[in-house]
Coordinates of N, CA, C and O in Angstrom, one line a residue:
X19 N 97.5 132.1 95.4 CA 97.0 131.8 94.1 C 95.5 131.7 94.1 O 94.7 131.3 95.0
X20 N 95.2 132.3 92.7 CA 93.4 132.0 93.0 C 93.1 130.8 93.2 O 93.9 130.1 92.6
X21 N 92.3 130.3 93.8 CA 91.1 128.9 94.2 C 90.9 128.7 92.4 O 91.5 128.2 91.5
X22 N 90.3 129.1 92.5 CA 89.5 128.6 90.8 C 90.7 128.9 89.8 O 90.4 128.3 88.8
X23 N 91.8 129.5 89.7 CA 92.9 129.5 89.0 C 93.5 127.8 88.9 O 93.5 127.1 87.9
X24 N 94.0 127.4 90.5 CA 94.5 126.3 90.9 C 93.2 125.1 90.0 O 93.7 123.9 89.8
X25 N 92.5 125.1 89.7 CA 91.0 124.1 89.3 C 91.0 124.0 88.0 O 90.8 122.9 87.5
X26 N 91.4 125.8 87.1 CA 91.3 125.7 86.1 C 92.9 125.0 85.1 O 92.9 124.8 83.9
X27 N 93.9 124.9 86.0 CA 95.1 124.7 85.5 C 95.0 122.6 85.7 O 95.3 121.6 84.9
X28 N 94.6 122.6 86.8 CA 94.0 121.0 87.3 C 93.1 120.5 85.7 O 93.5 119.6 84.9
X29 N 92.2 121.0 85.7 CA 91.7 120.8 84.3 C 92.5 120.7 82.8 O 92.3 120.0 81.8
X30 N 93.2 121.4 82.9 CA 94.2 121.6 81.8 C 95.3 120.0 81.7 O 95.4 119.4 80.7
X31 N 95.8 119.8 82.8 CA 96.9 119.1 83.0 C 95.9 117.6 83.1 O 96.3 116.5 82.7
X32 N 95.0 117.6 83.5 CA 94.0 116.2 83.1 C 93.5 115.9 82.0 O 93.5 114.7 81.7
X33 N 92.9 117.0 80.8 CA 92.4 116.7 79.8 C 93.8 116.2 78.9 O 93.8 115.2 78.1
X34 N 94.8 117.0 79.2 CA 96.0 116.4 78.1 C 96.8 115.5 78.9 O 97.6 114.8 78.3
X35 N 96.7 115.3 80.3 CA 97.2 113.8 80.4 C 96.2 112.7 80.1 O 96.7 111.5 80.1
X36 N 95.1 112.9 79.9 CA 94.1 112.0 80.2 C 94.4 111.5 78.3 O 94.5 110.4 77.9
X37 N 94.4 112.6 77.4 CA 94.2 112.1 75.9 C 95.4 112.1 75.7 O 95.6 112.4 74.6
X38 N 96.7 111.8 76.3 CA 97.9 111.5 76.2 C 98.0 110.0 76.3 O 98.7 109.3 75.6
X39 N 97.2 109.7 77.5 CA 97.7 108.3 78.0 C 96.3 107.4 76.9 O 96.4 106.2 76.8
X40 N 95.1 108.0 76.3 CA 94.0 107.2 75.7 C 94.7 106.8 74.5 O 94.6 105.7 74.0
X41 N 95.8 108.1 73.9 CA 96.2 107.4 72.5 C 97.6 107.1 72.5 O 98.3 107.1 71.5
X42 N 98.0 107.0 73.6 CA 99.2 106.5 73.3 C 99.9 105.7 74.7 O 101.0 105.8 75.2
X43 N 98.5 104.9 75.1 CA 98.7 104.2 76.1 C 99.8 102.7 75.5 O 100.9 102.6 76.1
X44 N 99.7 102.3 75.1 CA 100.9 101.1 75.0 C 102.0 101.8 74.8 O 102.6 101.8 75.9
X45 N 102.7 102.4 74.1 CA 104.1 102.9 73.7 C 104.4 103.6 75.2 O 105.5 103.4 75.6
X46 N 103.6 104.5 76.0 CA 103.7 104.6 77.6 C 104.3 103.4 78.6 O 105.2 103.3 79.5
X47 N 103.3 102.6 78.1 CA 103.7 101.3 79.2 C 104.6 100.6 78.4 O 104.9 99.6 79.0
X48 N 105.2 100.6 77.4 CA 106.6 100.1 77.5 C 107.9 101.0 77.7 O 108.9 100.4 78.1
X49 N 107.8 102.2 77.5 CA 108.7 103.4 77.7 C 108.7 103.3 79.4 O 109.8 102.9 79.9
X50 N 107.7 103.5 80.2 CA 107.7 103.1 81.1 C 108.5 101.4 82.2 O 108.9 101.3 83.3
X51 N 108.4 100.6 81.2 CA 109.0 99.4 81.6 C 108.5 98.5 82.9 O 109.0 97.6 83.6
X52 N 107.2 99.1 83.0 CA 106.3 97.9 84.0 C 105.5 96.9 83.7 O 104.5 97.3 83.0
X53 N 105.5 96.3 83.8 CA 104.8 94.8 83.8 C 103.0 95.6 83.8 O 102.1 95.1 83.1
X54 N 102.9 96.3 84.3 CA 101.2 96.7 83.7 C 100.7 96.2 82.7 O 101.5 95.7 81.9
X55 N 99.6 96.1 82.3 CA 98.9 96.2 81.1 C 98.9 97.7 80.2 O 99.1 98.6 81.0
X56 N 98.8 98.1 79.3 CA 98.3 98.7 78.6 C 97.1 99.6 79.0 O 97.1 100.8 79.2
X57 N 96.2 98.7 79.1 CA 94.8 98.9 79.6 C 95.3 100.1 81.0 O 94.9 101.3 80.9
X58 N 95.6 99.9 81.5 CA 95.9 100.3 83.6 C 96.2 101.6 82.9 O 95.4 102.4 83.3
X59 N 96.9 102.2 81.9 CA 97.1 103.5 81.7 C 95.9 104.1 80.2 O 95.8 105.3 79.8
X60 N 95.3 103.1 79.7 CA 94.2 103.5 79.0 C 93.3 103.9 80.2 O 92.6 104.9 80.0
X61 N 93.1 103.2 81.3 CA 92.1 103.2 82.2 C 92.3 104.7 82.6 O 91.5 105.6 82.5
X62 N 93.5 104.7 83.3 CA 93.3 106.4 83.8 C 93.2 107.0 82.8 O 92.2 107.7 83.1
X63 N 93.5 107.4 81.8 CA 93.2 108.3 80.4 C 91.3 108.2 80.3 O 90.6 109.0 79.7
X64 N 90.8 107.3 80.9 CA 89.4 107.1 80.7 C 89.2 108.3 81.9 O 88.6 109.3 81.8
X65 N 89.9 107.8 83.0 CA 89.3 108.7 84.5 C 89.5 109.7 84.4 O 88.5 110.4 84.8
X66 N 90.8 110.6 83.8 CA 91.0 112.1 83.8 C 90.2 112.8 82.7 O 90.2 114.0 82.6
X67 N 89.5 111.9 81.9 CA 88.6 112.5 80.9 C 87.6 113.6 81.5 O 87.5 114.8 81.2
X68 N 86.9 112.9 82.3 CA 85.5 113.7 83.3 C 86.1 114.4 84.6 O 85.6 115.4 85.0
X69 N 87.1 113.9 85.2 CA 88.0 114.8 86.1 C 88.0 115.8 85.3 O 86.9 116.4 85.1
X70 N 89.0 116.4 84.6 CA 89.1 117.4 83.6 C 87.8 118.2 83.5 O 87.9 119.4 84.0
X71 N 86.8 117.9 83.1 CA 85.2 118.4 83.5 C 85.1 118.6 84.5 O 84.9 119.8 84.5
X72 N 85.1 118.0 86.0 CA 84.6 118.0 86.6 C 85.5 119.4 87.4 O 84.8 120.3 88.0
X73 N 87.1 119.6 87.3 CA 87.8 120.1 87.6 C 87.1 122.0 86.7 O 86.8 123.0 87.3
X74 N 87.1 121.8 85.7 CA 86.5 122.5 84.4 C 85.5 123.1 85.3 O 85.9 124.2 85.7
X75 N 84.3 122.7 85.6 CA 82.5 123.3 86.1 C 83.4 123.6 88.0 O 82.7 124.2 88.7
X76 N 84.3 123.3 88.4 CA 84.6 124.0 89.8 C 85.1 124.9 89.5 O 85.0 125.8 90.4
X77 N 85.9 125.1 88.4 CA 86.7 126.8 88.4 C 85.7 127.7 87.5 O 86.0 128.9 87.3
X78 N 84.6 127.2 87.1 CA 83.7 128.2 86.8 C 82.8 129.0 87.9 O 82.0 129.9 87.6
X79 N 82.8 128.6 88.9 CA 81.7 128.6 90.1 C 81.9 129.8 90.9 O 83.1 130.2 90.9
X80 N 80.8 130.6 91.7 CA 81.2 131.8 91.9 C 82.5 131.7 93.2 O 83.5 132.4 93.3
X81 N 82.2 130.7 93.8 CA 83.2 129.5 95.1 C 83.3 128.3 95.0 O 82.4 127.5 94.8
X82 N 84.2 128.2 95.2 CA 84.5 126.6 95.4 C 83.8 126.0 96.0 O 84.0 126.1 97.3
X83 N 82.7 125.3 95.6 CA 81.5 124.8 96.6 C 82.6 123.9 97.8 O 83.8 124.0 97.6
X84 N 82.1 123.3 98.7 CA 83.0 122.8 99.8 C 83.0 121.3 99.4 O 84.1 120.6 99.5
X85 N 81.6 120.7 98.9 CA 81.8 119.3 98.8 C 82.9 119.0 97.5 O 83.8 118.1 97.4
X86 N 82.6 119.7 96.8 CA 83.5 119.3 95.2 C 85.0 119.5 96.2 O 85.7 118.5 96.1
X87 N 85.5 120.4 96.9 CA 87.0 120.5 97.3 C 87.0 119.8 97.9 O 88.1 119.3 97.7
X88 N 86.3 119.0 99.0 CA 86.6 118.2 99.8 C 87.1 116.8 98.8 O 88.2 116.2 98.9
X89 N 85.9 116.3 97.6 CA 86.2 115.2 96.5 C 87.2 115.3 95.5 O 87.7 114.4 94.8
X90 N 87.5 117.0 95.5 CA 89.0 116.8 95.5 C 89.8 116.7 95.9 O 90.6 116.0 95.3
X91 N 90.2 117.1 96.9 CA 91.1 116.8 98.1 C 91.3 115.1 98.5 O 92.3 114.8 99.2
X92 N 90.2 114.1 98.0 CA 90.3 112.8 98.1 C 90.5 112.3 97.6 O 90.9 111.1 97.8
X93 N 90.2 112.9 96.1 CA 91.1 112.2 94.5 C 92.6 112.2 94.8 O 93.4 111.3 95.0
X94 N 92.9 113.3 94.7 CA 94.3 114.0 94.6 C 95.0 113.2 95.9 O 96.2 113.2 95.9
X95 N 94.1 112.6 97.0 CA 95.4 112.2 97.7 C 95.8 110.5 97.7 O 96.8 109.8 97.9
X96 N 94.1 110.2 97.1 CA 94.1 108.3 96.6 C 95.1 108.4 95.5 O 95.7 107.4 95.3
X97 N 95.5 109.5 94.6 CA 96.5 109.4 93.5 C 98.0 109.9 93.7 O 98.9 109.8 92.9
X98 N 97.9 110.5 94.8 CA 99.3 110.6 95.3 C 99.9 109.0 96.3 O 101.0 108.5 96.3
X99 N 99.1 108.7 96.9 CA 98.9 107.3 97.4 C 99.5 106.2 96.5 O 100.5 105.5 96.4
X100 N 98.1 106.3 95.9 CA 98.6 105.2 94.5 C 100.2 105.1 93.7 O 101.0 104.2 93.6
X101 N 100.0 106.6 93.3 CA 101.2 106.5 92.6 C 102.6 106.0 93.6 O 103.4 105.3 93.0
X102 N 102.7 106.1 94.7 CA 103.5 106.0 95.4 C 103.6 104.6 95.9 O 104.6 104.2 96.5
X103 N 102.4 103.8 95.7 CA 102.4 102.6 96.0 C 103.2 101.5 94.8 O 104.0 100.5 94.8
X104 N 102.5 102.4 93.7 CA 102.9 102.1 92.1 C 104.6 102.0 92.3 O 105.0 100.8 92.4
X105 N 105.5 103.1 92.5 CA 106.9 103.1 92.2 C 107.4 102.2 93.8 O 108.5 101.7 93.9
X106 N 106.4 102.3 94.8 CA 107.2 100.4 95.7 C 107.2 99.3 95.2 O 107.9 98.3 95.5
X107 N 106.1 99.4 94.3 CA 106.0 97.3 94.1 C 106.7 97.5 92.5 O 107.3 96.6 91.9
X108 N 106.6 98.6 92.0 CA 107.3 98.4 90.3 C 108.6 98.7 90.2 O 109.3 98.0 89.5
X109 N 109.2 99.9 91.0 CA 109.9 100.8 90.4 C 111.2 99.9 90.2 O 111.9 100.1 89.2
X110 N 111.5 98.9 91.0 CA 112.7 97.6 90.6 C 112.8 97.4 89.6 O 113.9 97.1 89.1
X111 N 111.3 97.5 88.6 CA 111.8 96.7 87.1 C 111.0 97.9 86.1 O 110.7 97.6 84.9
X112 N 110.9 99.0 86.6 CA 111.0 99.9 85.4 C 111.8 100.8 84.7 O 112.5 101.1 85.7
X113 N 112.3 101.6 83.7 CA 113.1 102.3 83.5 C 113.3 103.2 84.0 O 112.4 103.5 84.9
X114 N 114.3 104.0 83.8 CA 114.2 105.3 84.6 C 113.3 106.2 84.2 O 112.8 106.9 85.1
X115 N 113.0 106.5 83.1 CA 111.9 107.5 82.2 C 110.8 107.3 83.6 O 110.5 108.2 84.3
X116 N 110.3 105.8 83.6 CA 109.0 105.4 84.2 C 109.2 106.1 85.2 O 108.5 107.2 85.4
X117 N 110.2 105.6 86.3 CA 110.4 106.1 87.3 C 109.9 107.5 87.6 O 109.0 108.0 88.3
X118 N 110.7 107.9 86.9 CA 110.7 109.6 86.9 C 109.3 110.0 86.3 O 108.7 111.0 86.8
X119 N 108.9 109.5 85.4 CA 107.2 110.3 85.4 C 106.7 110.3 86.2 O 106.0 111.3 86.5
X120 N 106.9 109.1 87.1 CA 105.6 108.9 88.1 C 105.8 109.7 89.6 O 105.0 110.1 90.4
X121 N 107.2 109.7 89.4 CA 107.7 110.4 90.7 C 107.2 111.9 90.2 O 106.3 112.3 90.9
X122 N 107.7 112.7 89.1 CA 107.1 113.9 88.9 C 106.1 114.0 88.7 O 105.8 115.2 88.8
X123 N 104.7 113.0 88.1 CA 103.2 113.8 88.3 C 103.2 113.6 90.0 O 102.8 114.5 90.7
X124 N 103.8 112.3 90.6 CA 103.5 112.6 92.2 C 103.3 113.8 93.2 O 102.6 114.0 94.2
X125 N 104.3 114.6 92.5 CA 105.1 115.6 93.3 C 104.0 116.7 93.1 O 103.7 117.5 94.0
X126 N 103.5 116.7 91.5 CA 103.1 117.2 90.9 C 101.3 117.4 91.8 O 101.0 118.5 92.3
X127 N 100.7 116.5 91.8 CA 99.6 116.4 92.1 C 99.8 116.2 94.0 O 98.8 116.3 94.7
X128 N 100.7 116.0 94.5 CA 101.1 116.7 95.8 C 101.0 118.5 95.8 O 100.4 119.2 96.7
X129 N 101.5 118.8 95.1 CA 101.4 120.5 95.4 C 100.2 121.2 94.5 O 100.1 122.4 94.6
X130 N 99.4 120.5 93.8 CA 97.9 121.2 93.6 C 97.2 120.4 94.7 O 96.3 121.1 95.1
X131 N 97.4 119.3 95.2 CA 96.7 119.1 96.8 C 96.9 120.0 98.0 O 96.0 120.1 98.9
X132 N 98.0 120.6 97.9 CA 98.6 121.6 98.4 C 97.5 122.8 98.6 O 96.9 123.3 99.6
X133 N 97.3 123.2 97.1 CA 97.0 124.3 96.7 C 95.5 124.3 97.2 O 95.1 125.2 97.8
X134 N 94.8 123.4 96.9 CA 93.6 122.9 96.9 C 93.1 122.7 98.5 O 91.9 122.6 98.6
X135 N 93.9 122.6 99.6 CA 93.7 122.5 100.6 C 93.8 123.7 101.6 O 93.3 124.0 102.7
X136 N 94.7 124.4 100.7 CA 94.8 125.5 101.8 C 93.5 126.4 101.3 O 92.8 126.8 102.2
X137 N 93.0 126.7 100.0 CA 91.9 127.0 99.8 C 90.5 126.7 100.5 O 89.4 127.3 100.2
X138 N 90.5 125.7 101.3 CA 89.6 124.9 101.8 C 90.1 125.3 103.4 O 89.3 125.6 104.2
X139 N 91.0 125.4 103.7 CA 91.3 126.0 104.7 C 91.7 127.4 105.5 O 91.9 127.7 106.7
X140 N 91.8 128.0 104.4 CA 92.0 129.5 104.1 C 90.0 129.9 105.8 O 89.8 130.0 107.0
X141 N 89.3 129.9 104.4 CA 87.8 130.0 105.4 C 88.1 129.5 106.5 O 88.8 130.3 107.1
X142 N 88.0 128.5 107.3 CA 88.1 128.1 108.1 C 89.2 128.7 109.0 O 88.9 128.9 110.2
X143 N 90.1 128.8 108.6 CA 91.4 129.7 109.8 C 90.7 131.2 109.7 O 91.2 132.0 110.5
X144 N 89.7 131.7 109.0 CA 89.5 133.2 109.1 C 88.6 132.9 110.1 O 88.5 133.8 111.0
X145 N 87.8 131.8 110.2 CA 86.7 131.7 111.4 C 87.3 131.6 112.5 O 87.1 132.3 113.5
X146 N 88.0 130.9 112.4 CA 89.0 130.5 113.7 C 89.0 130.8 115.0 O 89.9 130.4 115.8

């Protein structure tokens, strides 16, 4: 898959999760069924705003500059992390819907880490 294809689809799936979770952050966190606040999923709708951008100006570039993949490569794994920390200490008292979103962006944002790393590692195994 192209490098900048993988960035430009990352952008897409942030801007509309990001203004998914800004306007319709409470009805989430109760569909969801965790004890969070409200706010915790307004909050990330705040974060994937400029991610989205940020992901946006890397798939425009003639290459994947190295530092932006590397600060992606460390988003993407603090939020596979998280999320996964999220469904140990919650997933006892949330519904299943919950469950299952968080498990599927997990998986989700596991295989554009995926994607994003072998791109960064692609160069380097040619040096090899």
């Amino acid at each position: 898959m192209n490098d900048r294809l993988v960035y430009r689809l990352d952008a897409l799936a942030a801007i509309v999760m990001g203004a998914v979770l800004l306007v319709w952050a409470t009805p989430l966190t109760t569909l969801a069924g965790w004890p969070l606040p409200p706010a915790f999923l307004f909050g990330v709708g705040l974060f994937l705003v400029p991610w989205a951008g940020f992901n946006a100006w890397v798939s425009v570039q003639p290459a994947v500059p190295l530092r932006a993949a590397w600060v992606h490569l460390a988003v993407d794994a603090s939020w596979v992390l998280g999320s996964g920390a999220l469904l140990v200490a919650y997933a006892p008292g949330m519904s299943a819907i919950g469950v299952a979103s968080v498990a599927v962006q997990t998986v989700s944002v596991l295989g554009v880490f995926a994607l994003k790393f072998a791109g960064v590692a692609r160069p380097c195994l040619a040096r090899g």
